[in-house]
CSV table of C-alpha atoms and ligand atoms in Angstrom, one decimal:
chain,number,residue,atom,x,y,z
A,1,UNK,CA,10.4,19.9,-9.9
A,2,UNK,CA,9.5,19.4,-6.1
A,3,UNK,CA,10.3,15.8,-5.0
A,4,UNK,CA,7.5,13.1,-3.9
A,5,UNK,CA,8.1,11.6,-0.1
A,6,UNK,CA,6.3,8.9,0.3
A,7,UNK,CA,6.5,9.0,4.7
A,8,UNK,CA,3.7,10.3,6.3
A,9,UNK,CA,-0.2,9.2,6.5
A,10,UNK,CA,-1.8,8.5,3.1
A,11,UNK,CA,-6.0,7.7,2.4
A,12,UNK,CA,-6.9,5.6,-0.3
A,13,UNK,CA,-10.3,6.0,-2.9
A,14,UNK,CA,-11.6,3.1,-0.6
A,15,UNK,CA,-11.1,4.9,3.0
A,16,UNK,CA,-8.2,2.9,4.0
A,17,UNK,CA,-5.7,4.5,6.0
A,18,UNK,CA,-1.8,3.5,5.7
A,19,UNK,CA,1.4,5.6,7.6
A,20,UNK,CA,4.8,5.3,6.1
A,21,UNK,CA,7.8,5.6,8.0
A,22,UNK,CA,11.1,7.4,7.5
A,23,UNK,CA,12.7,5.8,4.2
A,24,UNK,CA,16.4,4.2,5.8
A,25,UNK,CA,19.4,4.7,3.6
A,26,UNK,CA,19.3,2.5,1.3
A,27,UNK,CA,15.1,3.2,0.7
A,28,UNK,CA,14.0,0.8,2.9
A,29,UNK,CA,10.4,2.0,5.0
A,30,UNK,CA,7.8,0.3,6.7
A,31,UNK,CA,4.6,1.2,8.0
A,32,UNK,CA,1.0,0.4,9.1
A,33,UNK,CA,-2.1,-0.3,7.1
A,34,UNK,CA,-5.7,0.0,8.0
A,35,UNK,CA,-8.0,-1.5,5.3
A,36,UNK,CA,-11.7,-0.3,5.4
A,37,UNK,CA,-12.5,-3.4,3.1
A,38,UNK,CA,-12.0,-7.1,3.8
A,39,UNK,CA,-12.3,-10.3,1.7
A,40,UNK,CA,-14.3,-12.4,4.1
A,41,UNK,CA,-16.1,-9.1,5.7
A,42,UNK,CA,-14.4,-9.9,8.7
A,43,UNK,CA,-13.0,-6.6,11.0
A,44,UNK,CA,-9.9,-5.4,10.1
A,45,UNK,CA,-6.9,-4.7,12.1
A,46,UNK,CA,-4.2,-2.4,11.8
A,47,UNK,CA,-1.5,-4.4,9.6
A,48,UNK,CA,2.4,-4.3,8.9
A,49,UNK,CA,4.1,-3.2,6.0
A,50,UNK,CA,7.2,-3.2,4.8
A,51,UNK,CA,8.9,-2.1,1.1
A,52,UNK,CA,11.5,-0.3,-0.9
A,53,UNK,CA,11.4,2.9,-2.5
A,54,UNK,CA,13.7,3.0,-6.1
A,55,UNK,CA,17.1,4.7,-5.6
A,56,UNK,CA,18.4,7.4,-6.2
A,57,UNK,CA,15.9,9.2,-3.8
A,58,UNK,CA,16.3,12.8,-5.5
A,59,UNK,CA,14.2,11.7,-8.6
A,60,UNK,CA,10.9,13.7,-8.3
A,61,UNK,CA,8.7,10.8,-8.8
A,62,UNK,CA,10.2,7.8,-7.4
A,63,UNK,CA,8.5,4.1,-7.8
A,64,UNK,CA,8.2,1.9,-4.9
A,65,UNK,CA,7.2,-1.7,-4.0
A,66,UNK,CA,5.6,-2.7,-0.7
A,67,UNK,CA,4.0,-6.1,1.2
A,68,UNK,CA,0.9,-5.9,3.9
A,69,UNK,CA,0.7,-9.0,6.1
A,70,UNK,CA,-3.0,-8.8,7.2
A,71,UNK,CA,-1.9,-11.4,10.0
A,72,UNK,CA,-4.2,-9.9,12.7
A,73,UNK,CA,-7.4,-11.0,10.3
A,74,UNK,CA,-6.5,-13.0,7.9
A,75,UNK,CA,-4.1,-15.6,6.1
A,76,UNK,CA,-4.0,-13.5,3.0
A,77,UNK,CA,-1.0,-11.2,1.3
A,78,UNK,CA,-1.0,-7.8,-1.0
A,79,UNK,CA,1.9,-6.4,-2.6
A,80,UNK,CA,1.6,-2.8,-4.1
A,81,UNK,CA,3.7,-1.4,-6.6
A,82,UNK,CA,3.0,2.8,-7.6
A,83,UNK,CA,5.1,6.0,-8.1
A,84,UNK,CA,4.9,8.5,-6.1
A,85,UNK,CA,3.8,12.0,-8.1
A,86,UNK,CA,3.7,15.5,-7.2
A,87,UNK,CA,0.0,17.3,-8.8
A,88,UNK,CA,0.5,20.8,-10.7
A,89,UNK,CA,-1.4,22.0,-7.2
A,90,UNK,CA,1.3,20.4,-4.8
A,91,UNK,CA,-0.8,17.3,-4.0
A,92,UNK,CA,0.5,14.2,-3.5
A,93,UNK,CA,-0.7,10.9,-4.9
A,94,UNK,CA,0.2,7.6,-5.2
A,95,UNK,CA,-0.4,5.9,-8.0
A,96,UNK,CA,-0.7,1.9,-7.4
A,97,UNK,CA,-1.0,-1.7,-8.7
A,98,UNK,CA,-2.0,-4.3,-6.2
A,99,UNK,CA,-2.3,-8.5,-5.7
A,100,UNK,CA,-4.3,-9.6,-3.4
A,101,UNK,CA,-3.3,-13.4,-2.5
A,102,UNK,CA,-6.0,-15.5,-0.7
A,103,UNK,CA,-5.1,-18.6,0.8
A,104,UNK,CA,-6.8,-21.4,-0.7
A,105,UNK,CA,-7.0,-25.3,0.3
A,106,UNK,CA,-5.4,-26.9,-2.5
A,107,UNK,CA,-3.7,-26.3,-5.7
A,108,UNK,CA,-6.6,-26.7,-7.2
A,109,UNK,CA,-8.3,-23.8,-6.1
A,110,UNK,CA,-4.9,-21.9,-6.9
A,111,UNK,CA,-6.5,-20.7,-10.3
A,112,UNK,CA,-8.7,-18.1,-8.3
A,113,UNK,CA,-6.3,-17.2,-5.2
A,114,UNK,CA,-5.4,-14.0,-6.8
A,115,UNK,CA,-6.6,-10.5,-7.1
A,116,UNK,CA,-5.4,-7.4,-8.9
A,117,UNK,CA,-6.4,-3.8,-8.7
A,118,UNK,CA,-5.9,-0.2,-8.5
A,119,UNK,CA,-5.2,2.3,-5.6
A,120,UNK,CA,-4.8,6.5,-5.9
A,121,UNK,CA,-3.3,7.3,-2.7
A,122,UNK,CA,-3.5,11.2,-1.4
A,123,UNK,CA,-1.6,12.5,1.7
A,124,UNK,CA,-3.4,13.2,4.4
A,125,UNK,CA,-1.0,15.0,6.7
A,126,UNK,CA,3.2,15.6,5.9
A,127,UNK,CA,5.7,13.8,7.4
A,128,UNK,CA,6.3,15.1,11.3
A,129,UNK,CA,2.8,17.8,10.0
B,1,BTN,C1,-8.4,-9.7,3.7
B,1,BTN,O1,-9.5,-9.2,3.7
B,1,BTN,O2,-8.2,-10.9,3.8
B,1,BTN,C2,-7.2,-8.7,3.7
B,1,BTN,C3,-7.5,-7.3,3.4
B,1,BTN,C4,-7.4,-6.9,2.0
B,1,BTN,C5,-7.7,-5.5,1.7
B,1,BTN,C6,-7.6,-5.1,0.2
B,1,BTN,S1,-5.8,-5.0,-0.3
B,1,BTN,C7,-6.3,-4.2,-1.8
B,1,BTN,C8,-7.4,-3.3,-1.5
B,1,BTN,N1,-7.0,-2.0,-1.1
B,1,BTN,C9,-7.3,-1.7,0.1
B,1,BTN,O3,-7.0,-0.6,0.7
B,1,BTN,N2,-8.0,-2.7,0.7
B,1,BTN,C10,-8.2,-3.8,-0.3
């Protein structure tokens, strides 16, 4: 069966955009992230990823792990765990888990710092396309 890459530009079911670079050797990539959405409705800046794909790279449908730092915007962290998956058309998607972690003041507040979701990622263009 054809093999999922996960470089190249991707566009989330919420509009955000995110490009992922070349995976290195050992399935290292990293990448930008534009969010459409924002906790505190404030405007969002392009952000930094970085994550690992699972080894060996020839599986079809590899899972990943990757980290945003929204630095530009905001104090807050999402991770994203998915598999990449190849459609019976030849689409792409990219099946995901996030947490959202909000910075709060105090332990406290801790109990309600956290977020979790979905996101179905579909290419937008190929790698180098
Ligand atoms: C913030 O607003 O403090 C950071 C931006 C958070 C954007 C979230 S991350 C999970 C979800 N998927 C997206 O593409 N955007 C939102």
């Amino acid at each position: 069966s054809p093999q999922c890459q996960l470089s190249g530009l991707w566009r989330n079911e919420q509009d955000s955009l995110m490009e992922i670079s070349a995976l290195t050797d050992d399935g290292g990539f990293q990448g930008e992230y534009l969010t459409r959405v924002t906790l505190a409705g404030s405007c969002p800046r392009v952000s930094p990823l970085k994550g690992a794909q699972q080894q060996p790279s020839e599986v079809a449908s590899p899972t990943f792990a990757f980290t945003v730092r929204w630095d530009m915007f905001s104090n807050a962290t999402t991770t994203f765990a998915g598999q990449c998956f190849v459609e019976a058309s030849g689409r792409e998607v990219l099946s995901t888990t996030w947490l959202l972690r909000e910075a709060v003041g105090s332990l406290e507040e801790d109990w309600k710092a956290t977020r979790v979701g979905r996101n179905i990622f579909t290419r937008k263009r190929a790698p180098g396309g």
